[in-house]
CSV table of C-alpha atoms in Angstrom, one decimal:
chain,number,residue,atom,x,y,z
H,1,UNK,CA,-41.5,59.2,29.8
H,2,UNK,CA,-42.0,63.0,28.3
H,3,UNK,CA,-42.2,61.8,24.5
H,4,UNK,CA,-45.1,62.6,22.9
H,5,UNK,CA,-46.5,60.2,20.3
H,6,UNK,CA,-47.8,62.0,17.0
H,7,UNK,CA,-49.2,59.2,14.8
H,8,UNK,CA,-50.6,60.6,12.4
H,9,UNK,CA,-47.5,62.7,11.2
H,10,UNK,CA,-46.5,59.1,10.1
H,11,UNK,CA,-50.0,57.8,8.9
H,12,UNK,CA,-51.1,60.7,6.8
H,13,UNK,CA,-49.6,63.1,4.2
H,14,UNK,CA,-46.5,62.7,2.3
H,15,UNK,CA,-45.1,59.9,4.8
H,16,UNK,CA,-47.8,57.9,4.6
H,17,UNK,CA,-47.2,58.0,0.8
H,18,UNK,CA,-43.3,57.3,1.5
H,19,UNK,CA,-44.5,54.5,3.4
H,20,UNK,CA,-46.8,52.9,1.1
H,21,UNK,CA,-44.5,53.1,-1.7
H,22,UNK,CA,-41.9,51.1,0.5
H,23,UNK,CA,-44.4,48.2,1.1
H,24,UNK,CA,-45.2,48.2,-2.8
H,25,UNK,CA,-41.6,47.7,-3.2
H,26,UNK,CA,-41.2,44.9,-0.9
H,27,UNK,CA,-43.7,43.5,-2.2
H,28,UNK,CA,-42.8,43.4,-6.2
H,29,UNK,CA,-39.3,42.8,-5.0
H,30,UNK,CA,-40.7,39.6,-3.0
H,31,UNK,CA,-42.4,38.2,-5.5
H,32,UNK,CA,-40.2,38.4,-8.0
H,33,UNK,CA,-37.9,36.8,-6.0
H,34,UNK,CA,-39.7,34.2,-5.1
H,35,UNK,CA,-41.1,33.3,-8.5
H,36,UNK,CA,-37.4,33.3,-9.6
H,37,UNK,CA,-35.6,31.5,-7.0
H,38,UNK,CA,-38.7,28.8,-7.4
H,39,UNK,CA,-37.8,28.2,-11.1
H,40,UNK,CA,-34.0,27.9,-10.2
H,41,UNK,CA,-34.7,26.0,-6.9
H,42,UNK,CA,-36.3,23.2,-8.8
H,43,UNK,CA,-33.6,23.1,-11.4
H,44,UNK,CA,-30.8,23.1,-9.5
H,45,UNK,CA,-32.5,20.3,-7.4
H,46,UNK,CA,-32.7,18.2,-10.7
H,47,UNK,CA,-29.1,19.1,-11.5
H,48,UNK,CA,-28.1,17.9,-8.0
H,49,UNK,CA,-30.1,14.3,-8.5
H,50,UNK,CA,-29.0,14.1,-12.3
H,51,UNK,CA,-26.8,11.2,-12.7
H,52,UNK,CA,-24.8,13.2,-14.8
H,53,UNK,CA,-21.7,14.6,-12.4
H,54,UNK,CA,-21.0,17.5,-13.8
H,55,UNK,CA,-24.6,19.0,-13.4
H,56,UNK,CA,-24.8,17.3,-9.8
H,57,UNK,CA,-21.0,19.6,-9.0
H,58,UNK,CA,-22.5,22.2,-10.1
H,59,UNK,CA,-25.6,21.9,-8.2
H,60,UNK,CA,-23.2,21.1,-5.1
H,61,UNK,CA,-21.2,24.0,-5.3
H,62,UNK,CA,-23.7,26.7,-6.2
H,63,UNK,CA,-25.8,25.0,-3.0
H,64,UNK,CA,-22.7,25.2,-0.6
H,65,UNK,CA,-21.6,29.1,-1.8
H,66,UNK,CA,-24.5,30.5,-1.8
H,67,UNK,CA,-25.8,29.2,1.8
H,68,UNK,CA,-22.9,29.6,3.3
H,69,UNK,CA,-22.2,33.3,2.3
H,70,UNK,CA,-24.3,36.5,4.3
H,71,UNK,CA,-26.9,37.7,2.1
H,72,UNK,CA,-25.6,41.2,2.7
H,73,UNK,CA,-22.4,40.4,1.2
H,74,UNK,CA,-24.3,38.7,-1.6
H,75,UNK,CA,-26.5,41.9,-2.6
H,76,UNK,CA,-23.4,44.3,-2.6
H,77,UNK,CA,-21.7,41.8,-4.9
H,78,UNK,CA,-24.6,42.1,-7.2
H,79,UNK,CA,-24.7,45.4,-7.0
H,80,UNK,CA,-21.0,46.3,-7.4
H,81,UNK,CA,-20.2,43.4,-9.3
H,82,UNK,CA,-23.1,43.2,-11.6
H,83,UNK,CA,-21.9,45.3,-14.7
H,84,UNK,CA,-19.0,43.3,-14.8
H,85,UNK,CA,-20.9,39.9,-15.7
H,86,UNK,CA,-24.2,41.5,-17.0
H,87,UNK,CA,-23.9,42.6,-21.0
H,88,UNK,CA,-24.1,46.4,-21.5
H,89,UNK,CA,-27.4,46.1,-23.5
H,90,UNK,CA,-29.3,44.6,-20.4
H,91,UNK,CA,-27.9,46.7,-18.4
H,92,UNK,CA,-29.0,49.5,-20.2
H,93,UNK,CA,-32.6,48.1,-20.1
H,94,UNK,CA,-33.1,47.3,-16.9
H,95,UNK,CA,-32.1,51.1,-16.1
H,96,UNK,CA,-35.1,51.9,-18.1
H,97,UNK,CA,-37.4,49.4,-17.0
H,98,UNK,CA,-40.9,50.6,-15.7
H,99,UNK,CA,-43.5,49.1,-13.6
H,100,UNK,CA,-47.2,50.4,-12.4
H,101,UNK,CA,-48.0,51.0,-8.9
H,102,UNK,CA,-51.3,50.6,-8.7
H,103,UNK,CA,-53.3,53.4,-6.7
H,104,UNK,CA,-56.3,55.5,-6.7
H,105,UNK,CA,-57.6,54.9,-2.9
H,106,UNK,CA,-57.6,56.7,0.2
H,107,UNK,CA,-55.5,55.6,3.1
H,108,UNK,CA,-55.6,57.5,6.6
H,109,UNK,CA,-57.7,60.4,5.0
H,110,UNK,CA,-54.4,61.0,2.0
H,111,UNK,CA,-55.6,60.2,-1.5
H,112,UNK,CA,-53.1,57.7,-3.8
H,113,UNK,CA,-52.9,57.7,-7.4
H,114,UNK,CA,-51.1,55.5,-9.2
H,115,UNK,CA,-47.8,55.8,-11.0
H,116,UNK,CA,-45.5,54.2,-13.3
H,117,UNK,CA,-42.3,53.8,-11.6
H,118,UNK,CA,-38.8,53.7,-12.5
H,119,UNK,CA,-36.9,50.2,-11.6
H,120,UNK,CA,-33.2,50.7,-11.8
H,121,UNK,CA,-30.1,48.4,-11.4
H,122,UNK,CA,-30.4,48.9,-7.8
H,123,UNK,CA,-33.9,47.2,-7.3
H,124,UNK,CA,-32.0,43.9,-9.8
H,125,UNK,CA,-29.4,43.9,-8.0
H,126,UNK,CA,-31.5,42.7,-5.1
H,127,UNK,CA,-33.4,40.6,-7.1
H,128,UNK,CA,-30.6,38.6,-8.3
H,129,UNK,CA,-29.1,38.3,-4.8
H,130,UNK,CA,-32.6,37.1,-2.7
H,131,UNK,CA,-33.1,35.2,-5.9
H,132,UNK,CA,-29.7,33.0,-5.9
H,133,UNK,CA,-29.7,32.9,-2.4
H,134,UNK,CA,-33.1,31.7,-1.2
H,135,UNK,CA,-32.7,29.6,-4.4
H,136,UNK,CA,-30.0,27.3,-2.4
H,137,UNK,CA,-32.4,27.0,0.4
H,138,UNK,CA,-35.1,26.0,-2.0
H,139,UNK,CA,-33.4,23.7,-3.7
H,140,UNK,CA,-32.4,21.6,-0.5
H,141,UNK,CA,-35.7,21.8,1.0
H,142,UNK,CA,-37.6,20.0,-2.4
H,143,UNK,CA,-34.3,17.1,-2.5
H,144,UNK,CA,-35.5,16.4,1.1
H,145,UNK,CA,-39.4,15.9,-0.4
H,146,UNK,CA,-37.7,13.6,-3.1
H,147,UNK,CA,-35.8,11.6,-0.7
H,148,UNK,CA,-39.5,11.1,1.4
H,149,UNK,CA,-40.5,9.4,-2.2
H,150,UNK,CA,-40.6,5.8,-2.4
H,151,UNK,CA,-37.4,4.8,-4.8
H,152,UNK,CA,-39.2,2.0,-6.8
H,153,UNK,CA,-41.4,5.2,-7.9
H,154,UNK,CA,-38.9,6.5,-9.8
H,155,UNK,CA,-37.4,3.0,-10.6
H,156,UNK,CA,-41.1,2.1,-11.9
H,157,UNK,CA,-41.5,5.1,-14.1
H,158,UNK,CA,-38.0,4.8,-15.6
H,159,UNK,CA,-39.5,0.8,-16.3
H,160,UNK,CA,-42.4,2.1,-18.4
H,161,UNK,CA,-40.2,3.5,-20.6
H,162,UNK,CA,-39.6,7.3,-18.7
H,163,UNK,CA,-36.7,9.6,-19.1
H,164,UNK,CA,-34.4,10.4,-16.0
H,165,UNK,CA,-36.5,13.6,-16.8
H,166,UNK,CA,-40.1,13.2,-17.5
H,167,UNK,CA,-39.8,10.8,-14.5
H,168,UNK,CA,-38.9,13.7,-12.3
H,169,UNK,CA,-41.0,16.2,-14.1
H,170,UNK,CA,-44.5,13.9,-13.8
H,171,UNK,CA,-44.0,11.1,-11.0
H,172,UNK,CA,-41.8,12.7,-8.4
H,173,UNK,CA,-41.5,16.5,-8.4
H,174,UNK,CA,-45.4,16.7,-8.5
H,175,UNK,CA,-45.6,15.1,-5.0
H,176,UNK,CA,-42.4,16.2,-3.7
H,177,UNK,CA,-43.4,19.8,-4.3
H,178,UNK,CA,-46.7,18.9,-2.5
H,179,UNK,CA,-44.6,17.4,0.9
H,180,UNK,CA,-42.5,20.4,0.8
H,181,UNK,CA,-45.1,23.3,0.8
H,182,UNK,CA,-45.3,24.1,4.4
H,183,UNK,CA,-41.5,24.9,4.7
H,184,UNK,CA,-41.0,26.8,1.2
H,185,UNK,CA,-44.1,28.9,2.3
H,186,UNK,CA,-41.5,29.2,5.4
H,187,UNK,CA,-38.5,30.6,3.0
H,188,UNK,CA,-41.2,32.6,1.3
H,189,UNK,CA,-41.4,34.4,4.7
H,190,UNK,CA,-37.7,34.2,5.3
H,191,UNK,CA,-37.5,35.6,1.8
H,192,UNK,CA,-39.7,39.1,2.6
H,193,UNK,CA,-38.0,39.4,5.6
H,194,UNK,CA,-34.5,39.4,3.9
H,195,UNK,CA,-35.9,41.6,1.4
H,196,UNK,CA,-35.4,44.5,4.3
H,197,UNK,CA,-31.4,44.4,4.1
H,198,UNK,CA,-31.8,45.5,0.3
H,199,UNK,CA,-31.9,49.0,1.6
H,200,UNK,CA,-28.3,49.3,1.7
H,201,UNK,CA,-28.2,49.3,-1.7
H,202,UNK,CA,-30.4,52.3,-2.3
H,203,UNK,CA,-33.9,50.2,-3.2
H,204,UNK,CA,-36.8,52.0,-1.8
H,205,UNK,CA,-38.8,49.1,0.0
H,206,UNK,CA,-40.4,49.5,3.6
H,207,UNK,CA,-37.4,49.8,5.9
H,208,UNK,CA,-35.8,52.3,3.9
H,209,UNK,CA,-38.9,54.5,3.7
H,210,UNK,CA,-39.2,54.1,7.3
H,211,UNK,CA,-35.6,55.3,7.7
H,212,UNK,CA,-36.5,58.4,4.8
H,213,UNK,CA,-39.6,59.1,7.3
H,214,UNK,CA,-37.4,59.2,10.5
H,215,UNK,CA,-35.0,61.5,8.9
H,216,UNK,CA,-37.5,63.9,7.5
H,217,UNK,CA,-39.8,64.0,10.7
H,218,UNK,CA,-37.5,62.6,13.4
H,219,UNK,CA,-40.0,60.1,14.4
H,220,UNK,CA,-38.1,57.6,14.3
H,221,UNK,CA,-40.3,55.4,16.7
H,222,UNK,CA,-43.6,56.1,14.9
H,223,UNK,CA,-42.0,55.2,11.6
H,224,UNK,CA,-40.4,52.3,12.5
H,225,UNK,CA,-43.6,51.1,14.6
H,226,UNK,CA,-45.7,51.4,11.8
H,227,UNK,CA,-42.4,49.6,9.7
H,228,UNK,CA,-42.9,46.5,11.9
H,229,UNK,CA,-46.4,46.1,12.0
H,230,UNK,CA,-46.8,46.1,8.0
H,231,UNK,CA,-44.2,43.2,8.3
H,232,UNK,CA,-46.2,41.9,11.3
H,233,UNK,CA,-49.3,41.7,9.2
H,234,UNK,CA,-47.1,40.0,6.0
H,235,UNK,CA,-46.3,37.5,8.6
H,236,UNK,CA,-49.3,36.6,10.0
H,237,UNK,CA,-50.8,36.6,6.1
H,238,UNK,CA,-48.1,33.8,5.5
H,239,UNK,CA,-48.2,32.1,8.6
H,240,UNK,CA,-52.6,31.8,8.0
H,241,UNK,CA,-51.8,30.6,4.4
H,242,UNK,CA,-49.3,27.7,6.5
H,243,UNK,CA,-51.9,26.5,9.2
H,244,UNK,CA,-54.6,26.7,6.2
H,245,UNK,CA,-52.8,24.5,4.0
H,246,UNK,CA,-51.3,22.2,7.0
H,247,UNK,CA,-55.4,22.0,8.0
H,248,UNK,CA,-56.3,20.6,4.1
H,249,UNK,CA,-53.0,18.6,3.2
H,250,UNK,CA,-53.7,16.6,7.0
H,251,UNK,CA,-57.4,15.9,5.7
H,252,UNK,CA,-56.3,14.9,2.3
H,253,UNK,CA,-52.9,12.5,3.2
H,254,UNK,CA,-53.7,10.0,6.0
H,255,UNK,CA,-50.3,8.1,7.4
């Protein structure tokens, strides 16, 4: 094999920089993902266990679309689509929305400072899609920790006087959500992961860098080498936080 490796063409300079400011992006798309398609996850699985059947079709139907659509197909929806169902105001916002990258350390010799950043429709677009999407997946995954619930617990609390609600909100959800943790730290994972096809849509997270670096230096192995490993790393991150958690819940619950 003649190809010569050049590292640090990659790991220092301007496409080191490039590369940082792709993980940052993952990153704050991830998270706000997440924290999003946690808050509608647990909402549509009330909606689904409401006795109410117009809140439980609902739940059924946004469940069934969204997991059984690509993801891909979702984000250029969102992202072609969005301006149609999205008020013009908000739009015009979220065009002008800026966040902080932190900075101000040295990485591979190349100093980073940080900077406020511009967040454009692109960057919601993607938001909105992982959001909805992993959403689905969420929301199944905490019905199965409600079903693993005793029923009189629920038949108890709704004795003493509870609402269909509060006795979701304080008897069952609380220990559902606790059953469930291991495979929605799973979907977080999943969730990251997915994060990478939001490049087609012009956001500037880690794979797009990569690809911006391999255009630029044509070291496209390096690049995407050093692409993987940072997900590599998210990875094993999660998968730690999994076996930790799996190590206390096992020590706290006995069967």
């Amino acid at each position: 094999m003649n190809y010569n490796f050049e590292w640090d063409v990659v790991l220092s300079g301007e496409y080191a920089q490039w590369l940082y400011e792709g993980f940052v992006t993952t990153m704050q798309i991830s998270v706000v993902s997440l924290v999003c398609a946690m808050l509608l996850g647990i909402i549509i699985c009330v909606m689904r266990m409401t006795p109410f059947k117009p809140f439980r079709w609902f739940a059924l139907a946004f469940t069934e679309f969204f997991r059984n659509t690509p993801l891909m197909v979702q984000i250029l929806f969102w992202y072609f689509g969005a301006y149609l169902v999205i008020p013009e105001g908000i739009m015009t916002w979220l065009n002008e929305l800026y966040v902080f990258v932190p900075g101000a350390f040295t990485l591979f010799g190349h100093e980073f400072v940080g900077e406020w950043m511009l967040l454009n429709v692109e960057f919601f677009s993607g938001v909105i899609a992982l959001t909805v999407y992993t959403s689905a997946f969420i929301a199944e995954e905490i019905r199965a920790g409600i079903f693993s619930i005793p029923k009189n617990q629920l038949e108890a609390s709704r004795a003493v006087g509870l609402s269909f609600t509060q006795a979701y909100r304080y008897v069952v959800l609380p220990q559902a959500l606790r059953i469930v943790v291991p495979p929605l730290i799973s979907q977080s994972l999943n969730l990251i992961k997915n994060s990478s096809l939001c490049m087609v849509i012009g956001v500037s997270e880690l794979t797009y860098m990569a690809r911006q670096v391999e255009s630029y230096s044509f070291r496209g192995f390096e690049a995407f080498t050093v692409a993987t490993l940072i997900y590599l790393c998210i990875s094993l991150v999660v998968s730690l936080c999994i076996n930790l958690y799996n190590k206390h819940f096992m020590l706290q619950v006995k069967y």
